[in-house]
Amino acid sequence: MSWFKREDNAIVNEAQKTVRTEGLWTQCGSCRQVIFKQDLAANLNVCPNPRCGHHFYISARRRVELLLEPGYELVDLDLRSTDPLEFTDLKCYRQRLDEARRKTGLNDAIVNAIGCIGPHAVTISAMEYGFIGGSMGAVVGETIARAIDRSLATRAALIIIAASGGARMMEGIASLMQMAKISSGLARLDDAGIPYISVMTDPTTGGVTASFAMLGDLNIAEPGALIGFAGPRVIEQTTRQRLPEGFQRSEFLLQHGFLDAIVERKNLKSYLLQSLGWVASDQKPTAVSA
Ligand SMILES: [Zn+2]
């Protein structure tokens, strides 16, 4: 097999002679500034222009890494969708799943992790937007339900980081049922007095907003995130009204009482640490295990 690899490298090297800087730079979609990709990565994928601060996409695994103390564990990664409807649109769903798995290295649009933020034991469920738009099907629903069960068993606070285009239409009614499944699990968590913090990122839409993303004891969001149920165009067409400036962005939602806070990515860990200090002060979190 090794000669295939050498040949591939030769092609890459030949291409690099002519376009050596290609792929090193990117442009901020918000302020149009051209940014060195390494600077962007070093700044947690936030635009380094001080007048902008646009929050770019970040993978679910990187989010977990940024929040949890070393020694955390990724869990519940083994579930895979069975394509219950054998669904096909432009492509068949199985093919979409295969491509998304190859692209992200995940089985579905979610990562569960157990670990600590400072002294507080937490369970984190982080959605992966790179996997079919972070859409919520049966696997996402079951994985979040397992995170809830882990928190119920250990009394560790639950943090769900949403990044989603909504329900996964390729799973039809099964994807919509996840809204009820997760919401009922969160109600049990609430009954048990275990804190749940919802972190909304760009975008958090559809059935995710309509269920667990808005059910936190604290609902917080990254700056400039699109958060809503239906998209602005659909709402405008339905209500026949022009929507106000910044409609469905974090800042608008905070102003209108839908959010408790907007927290920049660089401050998220310290904010969560402080919040867990308030809400978990009367809890005695036990050590978590897989
Ligand atoms: Zn920018």
GROMACS .gro file of C-alpha atoms and ligand atoms in nm:
model
  291
    1MET     CA    1   0.000   0.000   0.000
    2SER     CA    2   0.284   0.239   0.071
    3TRP     CA    3   0.346   0.335  -0.291
    4PHE     CA    4  -0.004   0.474  -0.322
    5LYS     CA    5   0.076   0.708  -0.037
    6ARG     CA    6   0.401   0.826  -0.198
    7GLU     CA    7   0.222   0.898  -0.520
    8ASP     CA    8  -0.045   1.101  -0.339
    9ASN     CA    9   0.223   1.304  -0.164
   10ALA     CA   10   0.396   1.373  -0.494
   11ILE     CA   11   0.073   1.516  -0.634
   12VAL     CA   12   0.021   1.734  -0.328
   13ASN     CA   13   0.378   1.863  -0.341
   14GLU     CA   14   0.346   1.945  -0.711
   15ALA     CA   15   0.026   2.139  -0.641
   16GLN     CA   16   0.187   2.324  -0.351
   17LYS     CA   17   0.455   2.465  -0.581
   18THR     CA   18   0.195   2.667  -0.763
   19VAL     CA   19  -0.053   2.754  -0.484
   20ARG     CA   20   0.151   2.748  -0.167
   21THR     CA   21  -0.073   2.968   0.045
   22GLU     CA   22  -0.403   2.811  -0.052
   23GLY     CA   23  -0.594   2.694   0.255
   24LEU     CA   24  -0.388   2.897   0.501
   25TRP     CA   25  -0.628   3.190   0.510
   26THR     CA   26  -0.998   3.232   0.559
   27GLN     CA   27  -1.234   3.528   0.548
   28CYS     CA   28  -1.462   3.629   0.834
   29GLY     CA   29  -1.821   3.611   0.708
   30SER     CA   30  -1.918   3.893   0.944
   31CYS     CA   31  -1.647   4.166   0.913
   32ARG     CA   32  -1.489   4.038   0.585
   33GLN     CA   33  -1.140   4.052   0.739
   34VAL     CA   34  -0.895   3.796   0.598
   35ILE     CA   35  -0.763   3.586   0.887
   36PHE     CA   36  -0.466   3.352   0.912
   37LYS     CA   37  -0.625   3.015   0.997
   38GLN     CA   38  -0.369   2.945   1.270
   39ASP     CA   39  -0.461   3.274   1.442
   40LEU     CA   40  -0.827   3.177   1.423
   41ALA     CA   41  -0.759   2.836   1.579
   42ALA     CA   42  -0.544   2.995   1.852
   43ASN     CA   43  -0.835   3.231   1.929
   44LEU     CA   44  -1.082   2.939   1.983
   45ASN     CA   45  -1.224   2.990   1.634
   46VAL     CA   46  -1.341   3.341   1.719
   47CYS     CA   47  -1.264   3.628   1.476
   48PRO     CA   48  -0.962   3.813   1.626
   49ASN     CA   49  -1.085   4.152   1.498
   50PRO     CA   50  -1.172   4.329   1.828
   51ARG     CA   51  -1.466   4.509   1.665
   52CYS     CA   52  -1.609   4.180   1.537
   53GLY     CA   53  -1.554   3.867   1.749
   54HIS     CA   54  -1.764   3.649   1.520
   55HIS     CA   55  -1.790   3.297   1.666
   56PHE     CA   56  -1.703   3.039   1.399
   57TYR     CA   57  -1.799   2.669   1.402
   58ILE     CA   58  -1.615   2.448   1.649
   59SER     CA   59  -1.641   2.069   1.666
   60ALA     CA   60  -1.820   1.888   1.949
   61ARG     CA   61  -1.502   1.714   2.064
   62ARG     CA   62  -1.309   2.044   2.073
   63ARG     CA   63  -1.586   2.198   2.284
   64VAL     CA   64  -1.564   1.918   2.536
   65GLU     CA   65  -1.185   1.953   2.542
   66LEU     CA   66  -1.212   2.328   2.606
   67LEU     CA   67  -1.453   2.286   2.896
   68LEU     CA   68  -1.351   1.978   3.091
   69GLU     CA   69  -1.045   1.924   3.308
   70PRO     CA   70  -0.792   1.671   3.174
   71GLY     CA   71  -0.886   1.309   3.245
   72TYR     CA   72  -1.243   1.338   3.114
   73GLU     CA   73  -1.394   1.051   2.919
   74LEU     CA   74  -1.600   1.041   2.599
   75VAL     CA   75  -1.886   0.792   2.636
   76ASP     CA   76  -2.194   0.654   2.453
   77LEU     CA   77  -2.028   0.687   2.111
   78ASP     CA   78  -2.133   0.347   1.981
   79LEU     CA   79  -2.494   0.405   1.871
   80ARG     CA   80  -2.571   0.411   1.497
   81SER     CA   81  -2.889   0.496   1.310
   82THR     CA   82  -3.073   0.202   1.152
   83ASP     CA   83  -3.239   0.415   0.880
   84PRO     CA   84  -3.587   0.298   0.990
   85LEU     CA   85  -3.769   0.454   0.691
   86GLU     CA   86  -3.507   0.351   0.432
   87PHE     CA   87  -3.525   0.714   0.331
   88THR     CA   88  -3.397   0.858   0.005
   89ASP     CA   89  -3.405   1.219  -0.117
   90LEU     CA   90  -3.126   1.341  -0.346
   91LYS     CA   91  -2.910   1.070  -0.191
   92CYS     CA   92  -3.005   0.772   0.018
   93TYR     CA   93  -2.986   0.835   0.392
   94ARG     CA   94  -2.741   0.549   0.448
   95GLN     CA   95  -2.498   0.717   0.210
   96ARG     CA   96  -2.538   1.049   0.392
   97LEU     CA   97  -2.468   0.874   0.720
   98ASP     CA   98  -2.155   0.706   0.579
   99GLU     CA   99  -2.023   1.036   0.445
  100ALA     CA  100  -2.094   1.217   0.773
  101ARG     CA  101  -1.922   0.940   0.970
  102ARG     CA  102  -1.613   0.964   0.751
  103LYS     CA  103  -1.608   1.345   0.773
  104THR     CA  104  -1.650   1.373   1.151
  105GLY     CA  105  -1.521   1.040   1.282
  106LEU     CA  106  -1.843   1.014   1.484
  107ASN     CA  107  -2.139   0.776   1.454
  108ASP     CA  108  -2.392   1.060   1.484
  109ALA     CA  109  -2.430   1.430   1.561
  110ILE     CA  110  -2.356   1.406   1.932
  111VAL     CA  111  -2.077   1.343   2.183
  112ASN     CA  112  -2.132   1.258   2.551
  113ALA     CA  113  -1.856   1.319   2.801
  114ILE     CA  114  -1.813   1.278   3.175
  115GLY     CA  115  -1.562   1.474   3.375
  116CYS     CA  116  -1.521   1.783   3.587
  117ILE     CA  117  -1.531   2.161   3.552
  118GLY     CA  118  -1.314   2.275   3.840
  119PRO     CA  119  -1.435   2.072   4.142
  120HIS     CA  120  -1.781   2.004   3.993
  121ALA     CA  121  -1.865   1.668   3.834
  122VAL     CA  122  -2.060   1.721   3.511
  123THR     CA  123  -2.209   1.526   3.222
  124ILE     CA  124  -2.180   1.704   2.888
  125SER     CA  125  -2.376   1.630   2.570
  126ALA     CA  126  -2.230   1.832   2.282
  127MET     CA  127  -2.395   1.838   1.940
  128GLU     CA  128  -2.184   1.813   1.623
  129TYR     CA  129  -2.306   2.050   1.352
  130GLY     CA  130  -2.071   1.890   1.098
  131PHE     CA  131  -2.281   1.570   1.107
  132ILE     CA  132  -2.585   1.629   0.881
  133GLY     CA  133  -2.631   1.982   1.018
  134GLY     CA  134  -2.641   1.865   1.379
  135SER     CA  135  -2.986   1.725   1.311
  136MET     CA  136  -3.163   1.530   1.584
  137GLY     CA  137  -3.262   1.174   1.503
  138ALA     CA  138  -3.311   0.868   1.723
  139VAL     CA  139  -2.939   0.833   1.800
  140VAL     CA  140  -2.901   1.195   1.915
  141GLY     CA  141  -3.217   1.154   2.127
  142GLU     CA  142  -3.101   0.829   2.286
  143THR     CA  143  -2.750   0.963   2.349
  144ILE     CA  144  -2.885   1.271   2.527
  145ALA     CA  145  -3.125   1.047   2.722
  146ARG     CA  146  -2.823   0.843   2.834
  147ALA     CA  147  -2.645   1.160   2.945
  148ILE     CA  148  -2.954   1.246   3.152
  149ASP     CA  149  -2.950   0.895   3.304
  150ARG     CA  150  -2.582   0.939   3.392
  151SER     CA  151  -2.659   1.265   3.569
  152LEU     CA  152  -2.952   1.102   3.752
  153ALA     CA  153  -2.727   0.818   3.866
  154THR     CA  154  -2.435   1.036   3.981
  155ARG     CA  155  -2.611   1.367   4.059
  156ALA     CA  156  -2.357   1.539   3.835
  157ALA     CA  157  -2.492   1.856   3.671
  158LEU     CA  158  -2.591   1.821   3.304
  159ILE     CA  159  -2.471   2.059   3.033
  160ILE     CA  160  -2.609   2.025   2.680
  161ILE     CA  161  -2.436   2.225   2.407
  162ALA     CA  162  -2.679   2.266   2.118
  163ALA     CA  163  -2.571   2.317   1.755
  164SER     CA  164  -2.850   2.202   1.530
  165GLY     CA  165  -3.059   2.262   1.223
  166GLY     CA  166  -3.345   2.085   1.402
  167ALA     CA  167  -3.507   1.744   1.366
  168ARG     CA  168  -3.362   1.493   1.116
  169MET     CA  169  -3.623   1.473   0.845
  170MET     CA  170  -3.481   1.143   0.714
  171GLU     CA  171  -3.610   0.976   1.030
  172GLY     CA  172  -3.955   1.139   1.012
  173ILE     CA  173  -4.173   1.094   1.320
  174ALA     CA  174  -3.893   0.909   1.503
  175SER     CA  175  -3.690   1.230   1.508
  176LEU     CA  176  -3.985   1.436   1.639
  177MET     CA  177  -4.042   1.185   1.918
  178GLN     CA  178  -3.696   1.269   2.055
  179MET     CA  179  -3.830   1.607   2.165
  180ALA     CA  180  -4.072   1.438   2.408
  181LYS     CA  181  -3.821   1.173   2.511
  182ILE     CA  182  -3.552   1.425   2.608
  183SER     CA  183  -3.796   1.671   2.765
  184SER     CA  184  -3.945   1.400   2.988
  185GLY     CA  185  -3.594   1.296   3.093
  186LEU     CA  186  -3.514   1.657   3.182
  187ALA     CA  187  -3.833   1.671   3.390
  188ARG     CA  188  -3.707   1.374   3.591
  189LEU     CA  189  -3.374   1.554   3.636
  190ASP     CA  190  -3.564   1.860   3.757
  191ASP     CA  191  -3.767   1.648   4.002
  192ALA     CA  192  -3.441   1.512   4.140
  193GLY     CA  193  -3.307   1.866   4.186
  194ILE     CA  194  -3.010   1.813   3.955
  195PRO     CA  195  -2.904   2.125   3.762
  196TYR     CA  196  -2.921   2.142   3.383
  197ILE     CA  197  -2.748   2.421   3.191
  198SER     CA  198  -2.832   2.472   2.823
  199VAL     CA  199  -2.565   2.631   2.603
  200MET     CA  200  -2.694   2.743   2.263
  201THR     CA  201  -2.452   2.797   1.977
  202ASP     CA  202  -2.489   2.902   1.615
  203PRO     CA  203  -2.730   2.768   1.495
  204THR     CA  204  -2.984   2.626   1.741
  205THR     CA  205  -3.310   2.583   1.554
  206GLY     CA  206  -3.617   2.367   1.493
  207GLY     CA  207  -3.707   2.085   1.729
  208VAL     CA  208  -3.393   2.136   1.938
  209THR     CA  209  -3.497   2.492   2.031
  210ALA     CA  210  -3.855   2.369   2.073
  211SER     CA  211  -3.750   2.112   2.331
  212PHE     CA  212  -3.437   2.075   2.542
  213ALA     CA  213  -3.240   2.387   2.439
  214MET     CA  214  -3.495   2.615   2.609
  215LEU     CA  215  -3.551   2.398   2.918
  216GLY     CA  216  -3.232   2.475   3.110
  217ASP     CA  217  -3.222   2.600   3.467
  218LEU     CA  218  -2.988   2.842   3.293
  219ASN     CA  219  -3.027   2.909   2.922
  220ILE     CA  220  -2.715   3.076   2.783
  221ALA     CA  221  -2.584   3.137   2.432
  222GLU     CA  222  -2.275   3.236   2.241
  223PRO     CA  223  -2.281   3.587   2.084
  224GLY     CA  224  -2.455   3.626   1.749
  225ALA     CA  225  -2.598   3.272   1.745
  226LEU     CA  226  -2.908   3.208   1.534
  227ILE     CA  227  -3.166   3.067   1.774
  228GLY     CA  228  -3.524   3.003   1.672
  229PHE     CA  229  -3.787   2.750   1.575
  230ALA     CA  230  -3.885   2.828   1.214
  231GLY     CA  231  -3.650   3.034   0.998
  232PRO     CA  232  -3.707   3.409   0.946
  233ARG     CA  233  -3.824   3.367   0.586
  234VAL     CA  234  -4.097   3.120   0.686
  235ILE     CA  235  -4.213   3.350   0.967
  236GLU     CA  236  -4.221   3.654   0.737
  237GLN     CA  237  -4.424   3.464   0.479
  238THR     CA  238  -4.667   3.336   0.743
  239THR     CA  239  -4.717   3.658   0.941
  240ARG     CA  240  -4.674   3.890   0.638
  241GLN     CA  241  -4.476   4.126   0.858
  242ARG     CA  242  -4.120   4.254   0.828
  243LEU     CA  243  -3.909   4.114   1.109
  244PRO     CA  244  -3.703   4.350   1.326
  245GLU     CA  245  -3.326   4.387   1.289
  246GLY     CA  246  -3.128   4.105   1.452
  247PHE     CA  247  -3.440   3.889   1.496
  248GLN     CA  248  -3.354   3.537   1.626
  249ARG     CA  249  -2.998   3.629   1.721
  250SER     CA  250  -2.872   3.580   2.079
  251GLU     CA  251  -2.871   3.953   2.156
  252PHE     CA  252  -3.236   3.994   2.048
  253LEU     CA  253  -3.338   3.689   2.251
  254LEU     CA  254  -3.159   3.816   2.562
  255GLN     CA  255  -3.333   4.153   2.526
  256HIS     CA  256  -3.671   3.978   2.506
  257GLY     CA  257  -3.620   3.748   2.801
  258PHE     CA  258  -3.556   3.417   2.628
  259LEU     CA  259  -3.196   3.388   2.748
  260ASP     CA  260  -3.029   3.434   3.085
  261ALA     CA  261  -2.693   3.541   2.945
  262ILE     CA  262  -2.471   3.569   2.640
  263VAL     CA  263  -2.127   3.432   2.709
  264GLU     CA  264  -1.823   3.463   2.482
  265ARG     CA  265  -1.647   3.135   2.407
  266LYS     CA  266  -1.332   3.240   2.589
  267ASN     CA  267  -1.536   3.303   2.906
  268LEU     CA  268  -1.763   2.997   2.882
  269LYS     CA  269  -1.566   2.770   3.113
  270SER     CA  270  -1.530   3.029   3.389
  271TYR     CA  271  -1.900   3.120   3.354
  272LEU     CA  272  -2.002   2.754   3.387
  273LEU     CA  273  -1.766   2.709   3.681
  274GLN     CA  274  -1.925   3.004   3.859
  275SER     CA  275  -2.279   2.891   3.774
  276LEU     CA  276  -2.215   2.539   3.898
  277GLY     CA  277  -2.090   2.695   4.219
  278TRP     CA  278  -2.431   2.863   4.266
  279VAL     CA  279  -2.660   2.582   4.158
  280ALA     CA  280  -2.463   2.291   4.296
  281SER     CA  281  -2.382   2.447   4.633
  282ASP     CA  282  -2.632   2.224   4.811
  283GLN     CA  283  -2.544   1.915   4.605
  284LYS     CA  284  -2.284   1.655   4.682
  285PRO     CA  285  -2.174   1.531   4.336
  286THR     CA  286  -2.035   1.181   4.351
  287ALA     CA  287  -1.745   1.065   4.136
  288VAL     CA  288  -1.856   0.971   3.784
  289SER     CA  289  -1.761   0.656   3.601
  290ALA     CA  290  -1.829   0.520   3.252
  291ZN      ZN  291  -1.481   3.918   1.189
   0.00000   0.00000   0.00000
